[in-house]
mmCIF file of C-alpha atoms and ligand atoms in Angstrom:
data_model
loop_
_atom_site.group_PDB
_atom_site.id
_atom_site.type_symbol
_atom_site.label_atom_id
_atom_site.label_comp_id
_atom_site.label_asym_id
_atom_site.label_seq_id
_atom_site.Cartn_x
_atom_site.Cartn_y
_atom_site.Cartn_z
ATOM 1 C CA MET A 24 98.670 102.079 79.645
ATOM 2 C CA PRO A 25 96.258 103.650 77.057
ATOM 3 C CA ALA A 26 93.310 105.918 77.932
ATOM 4 C CA GLU A 27 90.710 103.293 76.851
ATOM 5 C CA GLU A 28 91.738 100.937 79.746
ATOM 6 C CA THR A 29 89.014 99.426 81.983
ATOM 7 C CA VAL A 30 90.338 97.873 85.277
ATOM 8 C CA LEU A 31 87.864 95.304 86.799
ATOM 9 C CA VAL A 32 88.721 95.173 90.482
ATOM 10 C CA LEU A 33 87.481 92.066 92.333
ATOM 11 C CA ARG A 34 86.884 92.125 96.063
ATOM 12 C CA PHE A 35 83.573 90.568 97.156
ATOM 13 C CA SER A 36 83.862 90.730 100.923
ATOM 14 C CA ALA A 37 84.112 91.192 103.805
ATOM 15 C CA VAL A 38 83.333 94.791 105.133
ATOM 16 C CA GLY A 39 86.811 95.375 106.538
ATOM 17 C CA ASP A 40 88.606 93.783 103.516
ATOM 18 C CA VAL A 41 86.666 96.075 101.185
ATOM 19 C CA VAL A 42 87.259 99.241 103.146
ATOM 20 C CA LEU A 43 91.006 98.341 103.085
ATOM 21 C CA THR A 44 91.010 98.541 99.306
ATOM 22 C CA ALA A 45 90.587 102.333 99.367
ATOM 23 C CA PRO A 46 94.188 103.239 99.404
ATOM 24 C CA ALA A 47 94.912 100.834 96.451
ATOM 25 C CA ILE A 48 91.909 102.142 94.417
ATOM 26 C CA GLU A 49 93.147 105.730 95.204
ATOM 27 C CA ALA A 50 96.685 104.908 94.160
ATOM 28 C CA LEU A 51 95.371 103.299 90.987
ATOM 29 C CA ARG A 52 93.056 106.190 90.058
ATOM 30 C CA ALA A 53 96.066 108.582 90.636
ATOM 31 C CA ALA A 54 98.238 106.275 88.337
ATOM 32 C CA LEU A 55 95.732 105.867 85.532
ATOM 33 C CA PRO A 56 93.593 108.962 85.765
ATOM 34 C CA LYS A 57 91.878 108.103 82.325
ATOM 35 C CA ALA A 58 91.128 104.491 83.075
ATOM 36 C CA ARG A 59 87.724 103.215 83.979
ATOM 37 C CA ILE A 60 87.617 101.485 87.157
ATOM 38 C CA VAL A 61 84.951 99.033 87.831
ATOM 39 C CA TYR A 62 84.486 97.249 91.168
ATOM 40 C CA ALA A 63 82.925 93.833 91.634
ATOM 41 C CA VAL A 64 81.441 93.342 95.163
ATOM 42 C CA LYS A 65 78.756 91.465 96.913
ATOM 43 C CA GLU A 66 75.507 93.419 96.637
ATOM 44 C CA ARG A 67 75.080 93.902 100.385
ATOM 45 C CA LEU A 68 78.419 95.620 100.521
ATOM 46 C CA ALA A 69 78.072 97.754 97.383
ATOM 47 C CA HIS A 70 77.420 100.818 99.646
ATOM 48 C CA LEU A 71 81.010 100.771 100.778
ATOM 49 C CA LEU A 72 82.009 101.736 97.386
ATOM 50 C CA LEU A 73 79.242 103.765 95.823
ATOM 51 C CA HIS A 74 80.459 107.069 96.862
ATOM 52 C CA ASN A 75 84.224 106.607 96.261
ATOM 53 C CA PRO A 76 85.128 109.117 93.566
ATOM 54 C CA ALA A 77 87.981 106.813 92.339
ATOM 55 C CA VAL A 78 85.358 104.074 91.350
ATOM 56 C CA ASP A 79 83.501 104.730 88.182
ATOM 57 C CA GLU A 80 81.136 101.854 88.371
ATOM 58 C CA VAL A 81 80.002 99.028 90.822
ATOM 59 C CA VAL A 82 78.825 95.622 89.359
ATOM 60 C CA ALA A 83 77.163 94.037 92.446
ATOM 61 C CA LEU A 84 77.184 90.275 92.809
ATOM 62 C CA ARG A 85 73.485 89.362 93.702
ATOM 63 C CA PRO A 86 72.581 86.871 96.456
ATOM 64 C CA GLY A 87 72.538 83.275 95.001
ATOM 65 C CA GLU A 88 73.844 84.494 91.575
ATOM 66 C CA GLY A 89 76.124 81.804 89.763
ATOM 67 C CA PRO A 90 79.419 82.432 88.372
ATOM 68 C CA TRP A 91 78.317 81.973 84.839
ATOM 69 C CA ASN A 92 75.850 84.761 84.907
ATOM 70 C CA TYR A 93 78.166 87.066 86.997
ATOM 71 C CA ALA A 94 80.963 86.343 84.710
ATOM 72 C CA ARG A 95 78.713 87.429 81.809
ATOM 73 C CA ARG A 96 77.826 90.601 83.401
ATOM 74 C CA LEU A 97 81.564 91.310 84.251
ATOM 75 C CA ARG A 98 82.714 90.542 80.707
ATOM 76 C CA ALA A 99 80.077 93.034 79.599
ATOM 77 C CA VAL A 100 81.996 95.943 81.016
ATOM 78 C CA LYS A 101 84.843 94.943 78.504
ATOM 79 C CA PRO A 102 87.741 94.737 81.179
ATOM 80 C CA THR A 103 91.123 95.105 79.712
ATOM 81 C CA VAL A 104 92.804 94.014 82.982
ATOM 82 C CA VAL A 105 91.621 92.199 85.967
ATOM 83 C CA LEU A 106 92.954 93.307 89.466
ATOM 84 C CA ASP A 107 92.028 90.260 91.816
ATOM 85 C CA LEU A 108 92.139 91.694 95.311
ATOM 86 C CA HIS A 109 90.207 88.773 96.641
ATOM 87 C CA GLY A 110 92.303 85.887 95.635
ATOM 88 C CA LYS A 111 90.001 83.077 96.677
ATOM 89 C CA ILE A 112 87.982 80.340 94.823
ATOM 90 C CA ARG A 113 85.178 82.663 93.653
ATOM 91 C CA SER A 114 87.571 85.003 92.148
ATOM 92 C CA LYS A 115 89.696 82.343 90.596
ATOM 93 C CA ILE A 116 86.576 80.782 88.846
ATOM 94 C CA LEU A 117 85.690 84.258 87.503
ATOM 95 C CA ARG A 118 89.213 84.962 86.384
ATOM 96 C CA ALA A 119 89.163 81.679 84.376
ATOM 97 C CA LEU A 120 85.663 82.759 82.879
ATOM 98 C CA MET A 121 87.557 85.982 81.468
ATOM 99 C CA PRO A 122 89.898 84.492 78.970
ATOM 100 C CA GLY A 123 92.155 86.730 77.089
ATOM 101 C CA VAL A 124 92.149 89.547 79.863
ATOM 102 C CA ARG A 125 95.243 90.450 81.548
ATOM 103 C CA LYS A 126 95.133 89.450 85.293
ATOM 104 C CA VAL A 127 96.960 90.861 88.267
ATOM 105 C CA VAL A 128 96.466 88.993 91.647
ATOM 106 C CA TRP A 129 97.509 90.372 95.184
ATOM 107 C CA HIS A 130 99.679 88.250 97.370
ATOM 108 C CA LYS A 131 97.899 87.675 100.595
ATOM 109 C CA ARG A 132 100.727 86.242 102.591
ATOM 110 C CA ASP A 133 103.833 84.326 102.379
ATOM 111 C CA PHE A 134 102.816 80.530 101.802
ATOM 112 C CA ARG A 135 105.525 79.550 104.363
ATOM 113 C CA ASP A 136 103.406 81.131 107.100
ATOM 114 C CA THR A 137 100.117 79.515 106.279
ATOM 115 C CA VAL A 138 100.740 75.930 107.106
ATOM 116 C CA PRO A 139 102.670 76.324 110.414
ATOM 117 C CA VAL A 140 100.181 78.952 111.765
ATOM 118 C CA LYS A 141 97.272 76.697 110.748
ATOM 119 C CA LEU A 142 98.791 73.853 112.638
ATOM 120 C CA ALA A 143 99.238 76.168 115.626
ATOM 121 C CA LEU A 144 103.154 75.326 115.436
ATOM 122 C CA ARG A 145 104.208 79.087 115.826
ATOM 123 C CA PRO A 146 102.477 82.479 116.065
ATOM 124 C CA TYR A 147 101.817 84.622 112.994
ATOM 125 C CA HIS A 148 103.718 87.708 112.442
ATOM 126 C CA SER A 149 102.767 89.866 109.485
ATOM 127 C CA SER A 150 105.606 91.042 107.544
ATOM 128 C CA MET A 151 103.765 94.014 106.073
ATOM 129 C CA LEU A 152 100.574 95.901 106.244
ATOM 130 C CA PHE A 153 97.588 94.441 104.808
ATOM 131 C CA ALA A 154 97.281 97.536 102.438
ATOM 132 C CA ASP A 155 100.852 97.269 101.211
ATOM 133 C CA ARG A 156 99.861 93.918 99.926
ATOM 134 C CA TYR A 157 97.000 95.467 97.919
ATOM 135 C CA HIS A 158 99.237 98.377 96.851
ATOM 136 C CA LYS A 159 101.992 95.975 95.562
ATOM 137 C CA ALA A 160 99.275 94.490 93.232
ATOM 138 C CA VAL A 161 98.473 97.969 91.938
ATOM 139 C CA GLU A 162 102.194 98.596 91.174
ATOM 140 C CA GLU A 163 102.480 95.235 89.336
ATOM 141 C CA LEU A 164 99.398 96.428 87.277
ATOM 142 C CA VAL A 165 100.765 99.647 86.273
ATOM 143 C CA GLY A 166 104.286 98.556 85.933
ATOM 144 C CA ARG A 167 106.007 101.057 88.271
ATOM 145 C CA ALA A 168 106.085 102.487 91.735
ATOM 146 C CA VAL A 169 103.173 104.687 92.704
ATOM 147 C CA PRO A 170 102.403 106.937 95.658
ATOM 148 C CA ARG A 171 100.301 105.182 98.443
ATOM 149 C CA GLY A 172 96.786 106.233 98.723
ATOM 150 C CA ARG A 173 95.003 106.978 101.964
ATOM 151 C CA LEU A 174 92.549 104.931 103.973
ATOM 152 C CA ARG A 175 89.273 106.621 103.307
ATOM 153 C CA TYR A 176 85.667 105.799 103.592
ATOM 154 C CA PHE A 177 83.202 107.715 101.529
ATOM 155 C CA LEU A 178 79.820 108.380 103.171
ATOM 156 C CA GLY A 179 76.720 108.747 100.974
ATOM 157 C CA PRO A 180 74.861 112.089 101.190
ATOM 158 C CA ASP A 181 72.128 110.724 103.547
ATOM 159 C CA ASP A 182 74.244 108.289 105.812
ATOM 160 C CA VAL A 183 74.671 110.664 108.683
ATOM 161 C CA ALA A 184 71.043 111.885 108.504
ATOM 162 C CA GLU A 185 69.953 108.361 108.726
ATOM 163 C CA ALA A 186 72.196 107.537 111.528
ATOM 164 C CA GLU A 187 71.076 110.682 113.360
ATOM 165 C CA ARG A 188 67.414 109.729 112.855
ATOM 166 C CA VAL A 189 67.957 106.333 114.497
ATOM 167 C CA LEU A 190 70.011 107.907 117.384
ATOM 168 C CA ARG A 191 67.425 110.595 118.119
ATOM 169 C CA ALA A 192 64.681 107.858 118.285
ATOM 170 C CA ALA A 193 66.945 105.965 120.824
ATOM 171 C CA GLY A 194 67.148 108.921 123.030
ATOM 172 C CA ILE A 195 70.749 110.309 122.091
ATOM 173 C CA ASP A 196 71.326 114.000 122.449
ATOM 174 C CA LEU A 197 73.130 114.940 119.318
ATOM 175 C CA SER A 198 74.499 118.093 120.782
ATOM 176 C CA ARG A 199 76.635 115.946 123.319
ATOM 177 C CA PRO A 200 79.510 113.555 122.472
ATOM 178 C CA ILE A 201 78.882 110.021 121.682
ATOM 179 C CA PHE A 202 81.221 107.143 122.530
ATOM 180 C CA GLY A 203 80.466 104.113 120.016
ATOM 181 C CA LEU A 204 81.166 100.618 121.140
ATOM 182 C CA SER A 205 81.348 97.542 118.583
ATOM 183 C CA PRO A 206 81.680 94.375 120.805
ATOM 184 C CA GLY A 207 81.143 92.072 117.869
ATOM 185 C CA ALA A 208 83.451 90.172 115.368
ATOM 186 C CA ASN A 209 83.060 87.174 113.093
ATOM 187 C CA TRP A 210 85.221 84.881 115.341
ATOM 188 C CA GLU A 211 84.897 84.316 118.984
ATOM 189 C CA THR A 212 88.698 84.777 119.771
ATOM 190 C CA LYS A 213 88.536 88.251 118.221
ATOM 191 C CA ARG A 214 86.096 89.446 120.935
ATOM 192 C CA TRP A 215 87.083 91.479 123.995
ATOM 193 C CA PRO A 216 84.368 90.077 126.533
ATOM 194 C CA ALA A 217 81.012 91.922 126.516
ATOM 195 C CA GLU A 218 81.318 92.469 130.335
ATOM 196 C CA ARG A 219 84.406 94.505 129.929
ATOM 197 C CA PHE A 220 82.864 96.514 127.187
ATOM 198 C CA ALA A 221 80.236 97.342 129.799
ATOM 199 C CA GLY A 222 82.759 98.169 132.352
ATOM 200 C CA LEU A 223 84.279 100.578 129.806
ATOM 201 C CA ALA A 224 80.725 102.037 129.005
ATOM 202 C CA ARG A 225 80.279 102.735 132.668
ATOM 203 C CA ARG A 226 83.544 104.598 133.029
ATOM 204 C CA ALA A 227 82.572 106.788 130.037
ATOM 205 C CA LEU A 228 78.990 107.404 131.296
ATOM 206 C CA ALA A 229 80.569 108.311 134.595
ATOM 207 C CA ALA A 230 82.654 110.883 132.733
ATOM 208 C CA GLY A 231 79.541 112.382 131.239
ATOM 209 C CA VAL A 232 79.818 110.783 127.807
ATOM 210 C CA GLN A 233 76.925 109.296 126.067
ATOM 211 C CA VAL A 234 77.456 105.638 125.090
ATOM 212 C CA ALA A 235 75.883 103.569 122.271
ATOM 213 C CA VAL A 236 76.620 100.097 121.242
ATOM 214 C CA GLN A 237 76.382 98.804 117.746
ATOM 215 C CA GLY A 238 76.144 95.506 116.222
ATOM 216 C CA SER A 239 74.402 93.328 113.602
ATOM 217 C CA GLU A 240 71.028 91.465 114.500
ATOM 218 C CA SER A 241 73.039 88.276 115.326
ATOM 219 C CA GLU A 242 74.983 90.349 117.775
ATOM 220 C CA ALA A 243 72.028 91.633 119.620
ATOM 221 C CA GLY A 244 72.780 89.366 122.658
ATOM 222 C CA LEU A 245 75.985 91.332 123.206
ATOM 223 C CA GLY A 246 74.177 94.773 122.958
ATOM 224 C CA ALA A 247 71.424 93.597 125.456
ATOM 225 C CA LEU A 248 73.894 92.432 127.901
ATOM 226 C CA ILE A 249 76.177 95.514 127.617
ATOM 227 C CA ALA A 250 73.299 97.704 127.908
ATOM 228 C CA GLN A 251 71.842 95.844 130.997
ATOM 229 C CA LEU A 252 75.378 95.929 132.726
ATOM 230 C CA SER A 253 75.765 99.678 132.016
ATOM 231 C CA PRO A 254 72.687 101.331 132.440
ATOM 232 C CA GLY A 255 72.274 104.390 130.354
ATOM 233 C CA THR A 256 74.154 102.811 127.361
ATOM 234 C CA VAL A 257 71.918 103.000 124.190
ATOM 235 C CA ASP A 258 71.714 99.454 122.400
ATOM 236 C CA LEU A 259 71.515 100.066 118.637
ATOM 237 C CA CYS A 260 72.242 96.358 117.635
ATOM 238 C CA GLY A 261 70.108 95.519 114.533
ATOM 239 C CA LYS A 262 69.129 99.007 114.050
ATOM 240 C CA LEU A 263 71.707 100.340 111.841
ATOM 241 C CA ASP A 264 72.124 99.259 108.152
ATOM 242 C CA LEU A 265 75.496 99.637 106.346
ATOM 243 C CA ARG A 266 74.513 103.248 105.189
ATOM 244 C CA ALA A 267 73.728 104.214 108.891
ATOM 245 C CA LEU A 268 76.586 102.366 110.279
ATOM 246 C CA GLY A 269 79.036 104.611 108.465
ATOM 247 C CA GLY A 270 76.941 107.632 109.683
ATOM 248 C CA PHE A 271 76.820 106.612 113.206
ATOM 249 C CA ILE A 272 80.687 106.020 113.298
ATOM 250 C CA ALA A 273 81.237 109.488 111.776
ATOM 251 C CA ARG A 274 79.133 111.025 114.630
ATOM 252 C CA CYS A 275 81.207 109.257 117.460
ATOM 253 C CA ALA A 276 83.804 111.227 119.324
ATOM 254 C CA ALA A 277 85.539 108.117 119.807
ATOM 255 C CA PHE A 278 84.879 104.328 118.946
ATOM 256 C CA ALA A 279 86.052 101.100 120.680
ATOM 257 C CA ALA A 280 85.931 97.878 118.536
ATOM 258 C CA ASN A 281 87.490 94.458 117.977
ATOM 259 C CA ASP A 282 89.410 93.484 114.885
ATOM 260 C CA SER A 283 86.393 93.835 112.552
ATOM 261 C CA GLY A 284 84.737 95.856 109.808
ATOM 262 C CA PRO A 285 83.315 98.634 111.997
ATOM 263 C CA MET A 286 86.877 99.229 113.405
ATOM 264 C CA HIS A 287 88.301 99.639 109.929
ATOM 265 C CA ILE A 288 85.393 102.082 109.056
ATOM 266 C CA ALA A 289 86.281 104.019 112.097
ATOM 267 C CA ARG A 290 89.879 104.312 111.234
ATOM 268 C CA ALA A 291 88.940 105.349 107.510
ATOM 269 C CA LEU A 292 86.767 108.005 108.801
ATOM 270 C CA GLY A 293 89.492 109.374 111.334
ATOM 271 C CA VAL A 294 87.386 108.800 114.201
ATOM 272 C CA PRO A 295 89.774 108.055 117.264
ATOM 273 C CA THR A 296 89.621 104.361 117.744
ATOM 274 C CA LEU A 297 90.432 102.018 120.464
ATOM 275 C CA ALA A 298 91.066 98.455 119.005
ATOM 276 C CA PHE A 299 91.290 95.242 120.855
ATOM 277 C CA PHE A 300 93.413 92.540 119.356
ATOM 278 C CA GLY A 301 93.747 89.003 120.613
ATOM 279 C CA SER A 302 94.317 85.984 118.418
ATOM 280 C CA THR A 303 94.782 88.158 115.312
ATOM 281 C CA ASP A 304 97.915 90.067 114.281
ATOM 282 C CA PRO A 305 97.571 94.050 114.721
ATOM 283 C CA ALA A 306 100.836 94.518 112.720
ATOM 284 C CA MET A 307 98.654 94.063 109.613
ATOM 285 C CA PHE A 308 97.307 97.677 110.187
ATOM 286 C CA ASP A 309 98.533 101.180 111.134
ATOM 287 C CA PHE A 310 97.188 102.733 114.343
ATOM 288 C CA THR A 311 98.964 105.843 114.222
ATOM 289 C CA GLY A 312 96.885 108.444 116.395
ATOM 290 C CA HIS A 313 94.615 105.592 117.547
ATOM 291 C CA GLN A 314 95.095 103.159 120.335
ATOM 292 C CA LEU A 315 95.809 99.522 120.038
ATOM 293 C CA LEU A 316 95.424 97.041 122.984
ATOM 294 C CA PHE A 317 97.274 93.677 122.390
ATOM 295 C CA ALA A 318 98.337 91.649 125.403
ATOM 296 C CA GLY A 319 101.188 89.933 123.430
ATOM 297 C CA VAL A 320 100.922 86.673 125.207
ATOM 298 C CA GLU A 321 103.429 84.206 123.848
ATOM 299 C CA CYS A 322 100.787 82.387 121.846
ATOM 300 C CA ALA A 323 99.495 85.248 119.926
ATOM 301 C CA PRO A 324 98.550 85.815 117.227
ATOM 302 C CA CYS A 325 97.576 82.168 116.709
ATOM 303 C CA SER A 326 95.409 82.607 113.701
ATOM 304 C CA PHE A 327 94.755 84.779 110.530
ATOM 305 C CA PHE A 328 91.125 85.441 110.975
ATOM 306 C CA GLY A 329 90.280 84.225 114.429
ATOM 307 C CA ARG A 330 89.032 81.020 115.946
ATOM 308 C CA ARG A 331 85.790 79.645 117.511
ATOM 309 C CA ARG A 332 87.669 78.983 120.785
ATOM 310 C CA CYS A 333 91.055 79.353 122.319
ATOM 311 C CA PRO A 334 93.208 76.268 121.384
ATOM 312 C CA ARG A 335 95.067 76.622 124.732
ATOM 313 C CA GLY A 336 91.831 77.017 126.846
ATOM 314 C CA HIS A 337 93.083 80.031 128.688
ATOM 315 C CA PHE A 338 92.212 82.920 126.275
ATOM 316 C CA ARG A 339 94.739 85.088 127.948
ATOM 317 C CA CYS A 340 95.168 87.244 124.693
ATOM 318 C CA MET A 341 91.923 89.039 125.631
ATOM 319 C CA LEU A 342 91.401 88.247 129.357
ATOM 320 C CA ASP A 343 94.820 89.987 130.096
ATOM 321 C CA LEU A 344 93.297 93.250 128.698
ATOM 322 C CA ASP A 345 91.394 94.808 131.675
ATOM 323 C CA VAL A 346 89.020 97.795 131.860
ATOM 324 C CA ASP A 347 91.556 99.997 133.669
ATOM 325 C CA ARG A 348 94.006 99.566 130.804
ATOM 326 C CA ALA A 349 91.185 100.136 128.239
ATOM 327 C CA TRP A 350 89.900 103.303 130.012
ATOM 328 C CA ASN A 351 93.494 104.703 130.199
ATOM 329 C CA ALA A 352 93.829 104.243 126.463
ATOM 330 C CA LEU A 353 90.402 105.560 125.734
ATOM 331 C CA GLU A 354 90.400 108.751 127.809
ATOM 332 C CA PRO A 355 92.705 110.813 125.621
ATOM 333 C CA LEU A 356 90.905 109.711 122.480
ATOM 334 C CA LEU A 357 87.714 111.265 123.778
ATOM 335 C CA ARG A 358 89.352 114.578 123.923
ATOM 336 C CA LYS A 359 91.322 114.161 120.439
ATOM 337 C CA GLY A 360 88.946 115.107 117.690
ATOM 338 C CA ARG A 361 89.045 113.902 114.207
ATOM 339 C CA LEU A 362 92.446 112.372 113.199
ATOM 340 C CA PRO A 363 94.378 112.667 109.930
ATOM 341 C CA LEU A 364 93.866 109.848 107.587
ATOM 342 C CA LEU A 365 96.117 106.758 107.514
ATOM 343 C CA SER A 366 97.577 104.892 104.562
ATOM 344 C CA ALA A 367 96.486 101.600 105.677
HETATM 345 S S1 SF4 B 17 95.170 83.009 124.096
HETATM 346 FE FE1 SF4 B 17 94.141 81.299 122.814
HETATM 347 S S2 SF4 B 17 93.048 82.483 121.320
HETATM 348 FE FE2 SF4 B 17 94.499 83.920 122.175
HETATM 349 S S3 SF4 B 17 96.383 83.866 120.949
HETATM 350 FE FE3 SF4 B 17 96.681 82.401 122.558
HETATM 351 S S4 SF4 B 17 96.096 80.471 121.750
HETATM 352 FE FE4 SF4 B 17 95.063 81.976 120.433
#
């Protein structure tokens, strides 16, 4: 591939999915050191990429911006190849609006999985790591096998300072360890119950660890409930923007989260992480050095992304995970210190 190549990477959302492209982008940069790598992402998520040294430029999709206008701005970077790591209707339209440019598209999952899992005929079992699928697309683009990149998240220069400002204002002592909780997730069946997060928080507080719960504004109810049920827990829901979220997670001695964007940021920062999986498949990700709780009930994983409610009504995939089990998994993580970076 000649030096003047410009690779346009498409991945617009969500937080976790964008973070998970980091190993592929690192591999792409190593394989094509002279190429220009331009990343197209939603404006509200652009910060996830702005400090990645493998990315030369970010072209952010503005709120409400139509495909014609965005395609015009993307064509202006003069891509010689489009690497579509999104693979949904939005990226399909944009690809169509860039005729004459080579396209490489990631293969999300085997189509034979999609219909039976959606119809709840059988559980989903991922045959490979999510990041491996991104990596395969990179190899297709460069036309040869290339070494895997690492799962990394690059903080901005002020991210930790901004998080520390919020933590100090909330009464956190920055000289003592902090255990971070992230009880939210986009889908209800991906959420370990808030009452159990509160039970875990009480154990940590009793062990002398400070606890702070993080979430979006829409997750304020979860944070308030946990803070109420575990007096001493600091509720940061709605107080951390994307910059400060990374800074906060980086300041945690350990982090507990559902299958969600903050969980992937924590792994990408090497923060020892306790992850709760219910209706989705943990085999999509590497938890080496971290702790994964997955009940493994016979109906799980019943979905790719999660569901609004349990189709069986018992929700055992999460309710079988009790606080004792979570504390036993968390305790060694609190003593562990920063972990080596993963490849997925
Ligand atoms: S318990 Fe319910 S939500 Fe969980 S995996 Fe089984 S069917 Fe899905």
